[in-house]
């Protein structure tokens, strides 16, 4: 392999490691200097070591392809994404603010719906929400928290602005890969953790466990927490098993749980039934309880909703939290922050056009070739259209979809997502990426991961970073640097040239 920094160009978008001048950004300086000091053979060996570690550690992800479940090794790039600590502190405050407002909103819409009565949030959006659960009306979970675990997707535009792209409040996934990425990167770049002040991420499992314990109906006792999985054929099963193991809790399926006449949940064990206090459920609402939702579901357990409403078990995330996991509802989060918290949003939304509004719908239809069109409740990048990347046939298809169900569609400008150097075959090239931090809410406090899961579009020019559609990932470094640290003035090309000359005849 012949990796060569002299060929790296980052002119088309904001690059996470390099400024437009080609100089490394201050927080990435030590990383870039080190990478540029390596020979192509060294870099290739590190990449091979990472691939081997992923296989040995069994880090996998299931992709659904042609009706089959394909288990594959987790796709990982060894060049980290770097964010300065000072910027991250502001981002962390913005994420906490956002999740706080979203929890207020969910509690409100299942209660008095005051935000609707006050004309801040349109009644028709709520009326047609596919994730509004009438069974949750009048319920108030412990601490008033519905979304205990949230994954908000962040993207950076060409001018460096960090936007919230969407919020995931049903069953957000990916945090295990964030943690495993760090484990792999420590194996292959141990020397960088000695010379760079990289903030740790390894307290997540403990923080998650504390968040779950906080919603136990028996706070005075040692609560019994379980993780409810759909089973081994789910695409995120690796994560389910990983988190259960890291927290030291049982991994269960619906057939392992029963609800007694006392409305308590019990887990089958070889010693007989054992009461369950908290369920971290990784299955969708509609499969949670066949007595209340889908009667054909075998993934959940009969009576779970009854037990939750009676306050005999904690569920995370709470049923019904998905009412805020909607790309149309997303557009109103800045107004929610102002309404519930009396504050301006710290993190901006991507400008959005809501197709249920005729004026905005007409604009979207007239500009399909310039916009990204998304369905309200799909995930994983499915069902969306990137207007500039498709032809007139696809534009006509989405025009019909929008006109047939305006409430279900929204559109946004096509952002020039930021890039980072990524090893692709025999070259180091810029690839677009996003970031999914994870936020844990437990009432009296909120925790945000140090960085998050950086997802990378491995196909050149692609904006689709989702792992379910072939995307990869990077470790995310939050680096604490002195604000007065000067940036390196040497360009990647010049530094690589100097290195090449100094090691001429040895590569």
CSV table of C-alpha atoms in Angstrom, one decimal, residues 196-491:
chain,number,residue,atom,x,y,z
A,196,UNK,CA,-2.2,14.0,23.8
A,197,UNK,CA,-4.8,15.0,26.4
A,198,UNK,CA,-7.7,12.9,25.0
A,199,UNK,CA,-10.7,12.9,27.3
A,200,UNK,CA,-11.9,9.4,28.3
A,201,UNK,CA,-15.2,7.7,27.3
A,202,UNK,CA,-15.1,4.6,29.4
A,203,UNK,CA,-17.6,5.6,32.1
A,204,UNK,CA,-20.6,5.3,29.9
A,205,UNK,CA,-21.7,1.8,31.1
A,206,UNK,CA,-21.6,3.0,34.8
A,207,UNK,CA,-23.5,6.2,33.9
A,208,UNK,CA,-26.1,4.2,32.0
A,209,UNK,CA,-26.5,1.8,34.9
A,210,UNK,CA,-27.0,4.7,37.3
A,211,UNK,CA,-29.6,6.2,35.0
A,212,UNK,CA,-31.6,2.9,34.9
A,213,UNK,CA,-31.3,2.5,38.7
A,214,UNK,CA,-32.7,6.0,39.2
A,215,UNK,CA,-36.1,4.9,37.8
A,216,UNK,CA,-36.4,1.8,40.0
A,217,UNK,CA,-39.7,1.6,41.9
A,218,UNK,CA,-37.7,0.2,44.8
A,219,UNK,CA,-34.9,2.8,45.4
A,220,UNK,CA,-34.1,1.5,48.8
A,221,UNK,CA,-33.2,-1.9,47.6
A,222,UNK,CA,-30.6,-3.1,45.1
A,223,UNK,CA,-32.7,-3.0,42.0
A,224,UNK,CA,-32.8,-5.8,39.5
A,225,UNK,CA,-32.1,-4.3,36.0
A,226,UNK,CA,-32.4,-6.3,32.8
A,227,UNK,CA,-31.9,-5.5,29.1
A,228,UNK,CA,-34.7,-6.6,26.8
A,229,UNK,CA,-33.6,-7.6,23.4
A,230,UNK,CA,-35.5,-8.9,20.3
A,231,UNK,CA,-32.9,-11.6,20.0
A,232,UNK,CA,-29.9,-12.6,18.0
A,233,UNK,CA,-31.3,-11.7,14.6
A,234,UNK,CA,-31.6,-8.0,15.4
A,235,UNK,CA,-29.0,-5.8,13.7
A,236,UNK,CA,-28.0,-4.3,17.1
A,237,UNK,CA,-27.8,-7.5,19.0
A,238,UNK,CA,-24.0,-7.1,19.5
A,239,UNK,CA,-24.7,-3.9,21.3
A,240,UNK,CA,-27.4,-5.4,23.5
A,241,UNK,CA,-25.1,-8.2,24.6
A,242,UNK,CA,-22.2,-5.8,25.1
A,243,UNK,CA,-24.1,-3.3,27.2
A,244,UNK,CA,-25.7,-6.0,29.4
A,245,UNK,CA,-22.2,-7.5,30.0
A,246,UNK,CA,-20.7,-4.1,30.7
A,247,UNK,CA,-23.4,-3.2,33.2
A,248,UNK,CA,-23.5,-6.6,34.8
A,249,UNK,CA,-27.2,-7.1,34.1
A,250,UNK,CA,-29.2,-9.9,32.6
A,251,UNK,CA,-29.9,-10.0,28.9
A,252,UNK,CA,-33.4,-11.2,28.4
A,253,UNK,CA,-36.0,-11.8,25.7
A,254,UNK,CA,-39.7,-11.4,26.0
A,255,UNK,CA,-40.3,-15.1,26.8
A,256,UNK,CA,-38.1,-14.7,29.9
A,257,UNK,CA,-40.5,-12.2,31.5
A,258,UNK,CA,-44.0,-12.5,33.0
A,259,UNK,CA,-46.3,-10.1,34.8
A,260,UNK,CA,-48.0,-11.3,37.9
A,261,UNK,CA,-51.4,-10.5,39.4
A,262,UNK,CA,-49.6,-8.0,41.6
A,263,UNK,CA,-48.6,-6.0,38.5
A,264,UNK,CA,-44.9,-6.8,39.1
A,265,UNK,CA,-42.6,-8.1,36.4
A,266,UNK,CA,-40.8,-11.4,37.0
A,267,UNK,CA,-37.8,-13.0,35.2
A,268,UNK,CA,-37.6,-16.7,34.9
A,269,UNK,CA,-34.5,-18.1,36.6
A,270,UNK,CA,-33.4,-21.6,37.6
A,271,UNK,CA,-34.1,-20.6,41.2
A,272,UNK,CA,-37.7,-19.5,40.3
A,273,UNK,CA,-39.2,-16.2,39.4
A,274,UNK,CA,-37.2,-13.1,40.3
A,275,UNK,CA,-38.7,-9.6,40.4
A,276,UNK,CA,-37.5,-7.1,37.8
A,277,UNK,CA,-37.4,-3.4,38.7
A,278,UNK,CA,-36.1,-1.8,35.6
A,279,UNK,CA,-36.2,-2.8,31.9
A,280,UNK,CA,-33.8,-1.2,29.4
A,281,UNK,CA,-35.9,-2.2,26.4
A,282,UNK,CA,-34.4,-2.4,23.0
A,283,UNK,CA,-37.6,-3.1,21.1
A,284,UNK,CA,-40.1,-0.8,19.6
A,285,UNK,CA,-43.3,0.3,21.4
A,286,UNK,CA,-45.6,-1.8,19.1
A,287,UNK,CA,-43.9,-5.0,20.1
A,288,UNK,CA,-43.6,-4.4,23.8
A,289,UNK,CA,-46.9,-5.7,25.1
A,290,UNK,CA,-49.2,-7.9,22.9
A,291,UNK,CA,-52.1,-7.1,25.3
A,292,UNK,CA,-51.9,-3.4,24.4
A,293,UNK,CA,-50.2,-3.0,21.0
A,294,UNK,CA,-49.5,-5.7,18.4
A,295,UNK,CA,-51.3,-8.8,19.5
A,296,UNK,CA,-49.1,-11.0,17.3
A,297,UNK,CA,-45.8,-9.8,18.9
A,298,UNK,CA,-43.7,-12.4,20.6
A,299,UNK,CA,-40.8,-10.0,21.3
A,300,UNK,CA,-42.3,-8.4,24.4
A,301,UNK,CA,-44.4,-9.7,27.3
A,302,UNK,CA,-48.0,-9.5,28.2
A,303,UNK,CA,-48.8,-7.0,30.9
A,304,UNK,CA,-45.7,-4.9,30.7
A,305,UNK,CA,-47.7,-1.7,30.1
A,306,UNK,CA,-49.9,-2.5,33.0
A,307,UNK,CA,-46.9,-3.0,35.3
A,308,UNK,CA,-45.4,0.3,34.0
A,309,UNK,CA,-48.5,2.3,34.5
A,310,UNK,CA,-49.0,0.9,38.0
A,311,UNK,CA,-45.5,2.1,38.8
A,312,UNK,CA,-44.2,-1.4,39.5
A,313,UNK,CA,-41.4,-1.4,36.9
A,314,UNK,CA,-39.3,1.3,35.2
A,315,UNK,CA,-39.1,1.3,31.4
A,316,UNK,CA,-36.3,3.1,29.5
A,317,UNK,CA,-37.0,4.6,27.2
A,318,UNK,CA,-40.6,5.1,28.3
A,319,UNK,CA,-43.3,3.9,25.9
A,320,UNK,CA,-44.6,6.9,23.9
A,321,UNK,CA,-41.3,8.8,23.9
A,322,UNK,CA,-41.2,8.3,20.1
A,323,UNK,CA,-43.7,11.1,19.8
A,324,UNK,CA,-40.7,13.5,19.8
A,325,UNK,CA,-38.6,11.2,17.6
A,326,UNK,CA,-40.2,12.6,14.5
A,327,UNK,CA,-38.5,14.7,11.8
A,328,UNK,CA,-41.4,17.1,11.6
A,329,UNK,CA,-41.6,17.5,15.4
A,330,UNK,CA,-37.8,18.1,15.2
A,331,UNK,CA,-38.4,21.4,13.4
A,332,UNK,CA,-40.2,22.8,16.5
A,333,UNK,CA,-37.5,22.0,19.1
A,334,UNK,CA,-36.1,25.6,19.2
A,335,UNK,CA,-39.6,26.8,20.0
A,336,UNK,CA,-39.9,24.1,22.7
A,337,UNK,CA,-36.7,25.3,24.3
A,338,UNK,CA,-38.0,28.8,24.4
A,339,UNK,CA,-41.4,27.8,25.6
A,340,UNK,CA,-40.4,25.3,28.4
A,341,UNK,CA,-37.1,26.7,29.5
A,342,UNK,CA,-37.2,30.4,28.5
A,343,UNK,CA,-33.9,30.1,26.7
A,344,UNK,CA,-32.6,30.4,23.2
A,345,UNK,CA,-31.4,27.2,21.6
A,346,UNK,CA,-27.6,26.8,22.0
A,347,UNK,CA,-27.4,24.4,19.1
A,348,UNK,CA,-29.2,25.3,15.9
A,349,UNK,CA,-31.5,23.1,13.8
A,350,UNK,CA,-30.8,22.6,10.1
A,351,UNK,CA,-33.3,25.0,8.3
A,352,UNK,CA,-36.4,22.9,7.5
A,353,UNK,CA,-39.4,23.0,5.3
A,354,UNK,CA,-42.6,21.2,6.5
A,355,UNK,CA,-44.7,19.8,3.7
A,356,UNK,CA,-47.9,19.9,5.7
A,357,UNK,CA,-47.8,23.7,5.2
A,358,UNK,CA,-48.9,24.5,1.6
A,359,UNK,CA,-46.5,27.4,1.1
A,360,UNK,CA,-43.5,25.4,2.3
A,361,UNK,CA,-44.8,22.3,0.3
A,362,UNK,CA,-44.9,24.3,-2.9
A,363,UNK,CA,-41.4,25.5,-2.3
A,364,UNK,CA,-40.1,21.9,-1.7
A,365,UNK,CA,-41.8,20.5,-4.8
A,366,UNK,CA,-40.4,23.4,-6.9
A,367,UNK,CA,-36.9,22.7,-5.6
A,368,UNK,CA,-36.6,18.9,-5.3
A,369,UNK,CA,-33.4,19.0,-7.2
A,370,UNK,CA,-31.8,21.1,-4.4
A,371,UNK,CA,-33.2,19.6,-1.2
A,372,UNK,CA,-32.9,16.5,1.0
A,373,UNK,CA,-36.4,15.1,1.5
A,374,UNK,CA,-37.1,12.9,4.5
A,375,UNK,CA,-40.0,10.9,5.8
A,376,UNK,CA,-41.0,11.8,9.3
A,377,UNK,CA,-40.4,8.5,11.1
A,378,UNK,CA,-37.9,6.4,9.1
A,379,UNK,CA,-34.4,5.8,10.4
A,380,UNK,CA,-31.1,4.4,9.2
A,381,UNK,CA,-31.2,6.7,6.2
A,382,UNK,CA,-34.1,4.8,4.6
A,383,UNK,CA,-36.8,6.5,2.6
A,384,UNK,CA,-35.0,9.7,2.0
A,385,UNK,CA,-34.0,11.5,-1.2
A,386,UNK,CA,-30.9,13.6,-1.7
A,387,UNK,CA,-32.2,15.8,-4.6
A,388,UNK,CA,-28.9,16.9,-6.2
A,389,UNK,CA,-27.8,13.2,-6.4
A,390,UNK,CA,-30.8,11.7,-8.2
A,391,UNK,CA,-32.6,12.2,-11.5
A,392,UNK,CA,-36.0,13.5,-12.6
A,393,UNK,CA,-37.6,10.1,-12.1
A,394,UNK,CA,-36.8,10.0,-8.4
A,395,UNK,CA,-37.9,13.7,-8.1
A,396,UNK,CA,-41.3,12.8,-9.7
A,397,UNK,CA,-41.6,9.8,-7.3
A,398,UNK,CA,-41.1,12.0,-4.2
A,399,UNK,CA,-43.4,14.7,-5.6
A,400,UNK,CA,-46.2,12.1,-5.6
A,401,UNK,CA,-45.3,10.9,-2.1
A,402,UNK,CA,-45.3,14.4,-0.7
A,403,UNK,CA,-48.6,15.3,-2.3
A,404,UNK,CA,-50.1,12.0,-1.1
A,405,UNK,CA,-49.1,12.4,2.5
A,406,UNK,CA,-47.7,15.9,3.2
A,407,UNK,CA,-47.6,15.4,7.0
A,408,UNK,CA,-45.1,12.6,6.5
A,409,UNK,CA,-42.4,14.6,4.7
A,410,UNK,CA,-40.0,17.5,5.4
A,411,UNK,CA,-37.1,18.9,3.5
A,412,UNK,CA,-33.8,20.5,4.3
A,413,UNK,CA,-31.0,22.2,2.3
A,414,UNK,CA,-28.3,19.8,1.1
A,415,UNK,CA,-25.5,20.6,3.5
A,416,UNK,CA,-21.9,20.3,2.6
A,417,UNK,CA,-21.1,17.9,5.5
A,418,UNK,CA,-17.6,18.1,7.0
A,419,UNK,CA,-15.0,15.6,6.1
A,420,UNK,CA,-12.0,14.0,7.7
A,421,UNK,CA,-9.0,12.0,6.3
A,422,UNK,CA,-10.0,8.4,5.8
A,423,UNK,CA,-8.0,5.5,4.5
A,424,UNK,CA,-9.7,4.3,1.3
A,425,UNK,CA,-7.9,1.4,-0.6
A,426,UNK,CA,-4.4,2.8,-1.2
A,427,UNK,CA,-5.2,6.5,-0.6
A,428,UNK,CA,-6.0,8.9,2.2
A,429,UNK,CA,-9.1,10.8,1.1
A,430,UNK,CA,-11.7,13.1,2.6
A,431,UNK,CA,-15.0,11.4,3.5
A,432,UNK,CA,-18.1,13.0,4.8
A,433,UNK,CA,-19.2,12.3,8.4
A,434,UNK,CA,-21.6,13.0,11.2
A,435,UNK,CA,-21.6,12.6,15.0
A,436,UNK,CA,-24.0,10.9,17.3
A,437,UNK,CA,-23.4,11.8,21.0
A,438,UNK,CA,-25.5,10.0,23.6
A,439,UNK,CA,-27.4,11.8,26.4
A,440,UNK,CA,-28.6,10.2,29.6
A,441,UNK,CA,-31.4,11.9,31.6
A,442,UNK,CA,-32.1,10.9,35.1
A,443,UNK,CA,-34.1,13.9,36.5
A,444,UNK,CA,-31.6,15.6,38.8
A,445,UNK,CA,-28.7,15.4,36.3
A,446,UNK,CA,-27.9,14.8,32.7
A,447,UNK,CA,-24.9,13.1,31.3
A,448,UNK,CA,-23.4,13.5,27.8
A,449,UNK,CA,-20.8,11.2,26.3
A,450,UNK,CA,-17.4,12.7,25.7
A,451,UNK,CA,-17.8,13.0,21.9
A,452,UNK,CA,-19.8,10.2,20.5
A,453,UNK,CA,-20.0,7.8,17.5
A,454,UNK,CA,-18.6,9.4,14.4
A,455,UNK,CA,-20.1,7.7,11.3
A,456,UNK,CA,-18.3,8.0,8.0
A,457,UNK,CA,-19.6,7.7,4.4
A,458,UNK,CA,-17.1,5.3,3.0
A,459,UNK,CA,-18.2,5.9,-0.6
A,460,UNK,CA,-16.5,8.9,-2.2
A,461,UNK,CA,-18.8,11.9,-2.3
A,462,UNK,CA,-21.7,10.1,-0.5
A,463,UNK,CA,-23.6,11.9,2.3
A,464,UNK,CA,-25.1,8.6,3.6
A,465,UNK,CA,-23.2,7.7,6.8
A,466,UNK,CA,-25.6,5.2,8.2
A,467,UNK,CA,-24.0,1.9,9.2
A,468,UNK,CA,-27.1,0.0,7.9
A,469,UNK,CA,-26.3,1.4,4.4
A,470,UNK,CA,-22.6,0.7,4.3
A,471,UNK,CA,-21.2,3.5,6.4
A,472,UNK,CA,-18.1,3.1,8.6
A,473,UNK,CA,-16.9,4.8,11.8
A,474,UNK,CA,-14.0,6.6,13.5
A,475,UNK,CA,-13.0,7.1,17.1
A,476,UNK,CA,-13.9,10.6,18.3
A,477,UNK,CA,-11.3,12.5,20.3
A,478,UNK,CA,-12.2,15.4,22.5
A,479,UNK,CA,-8.8,17.0,23.0
A,480,UNK,CA,-8.0,19.5,25.8
A,481,UNK,CA,-5.5,22.0,24.5
A,482,UNK,CA,-4.1,25.4,25.5
A,483,UNK,CA,-6.1,28.1,23.7
A,484,UNK,CA,-2.9,29.9,22.9
A,485,UNK,CA,-1.3,26.8,21.2
A,486,UNK,CA,-0.3,28.0,17.7
A,487,UNK,CA,-1.4,25.9,14.7
A,488,UNK,CA,1.2,24.2,12.6
A,489,UNK,CA,2.0,26.2,9.5
A,490,UNK,CA,3.3,23.3,7.5
A,491,UNK,CA,0.8,22.0,5.0
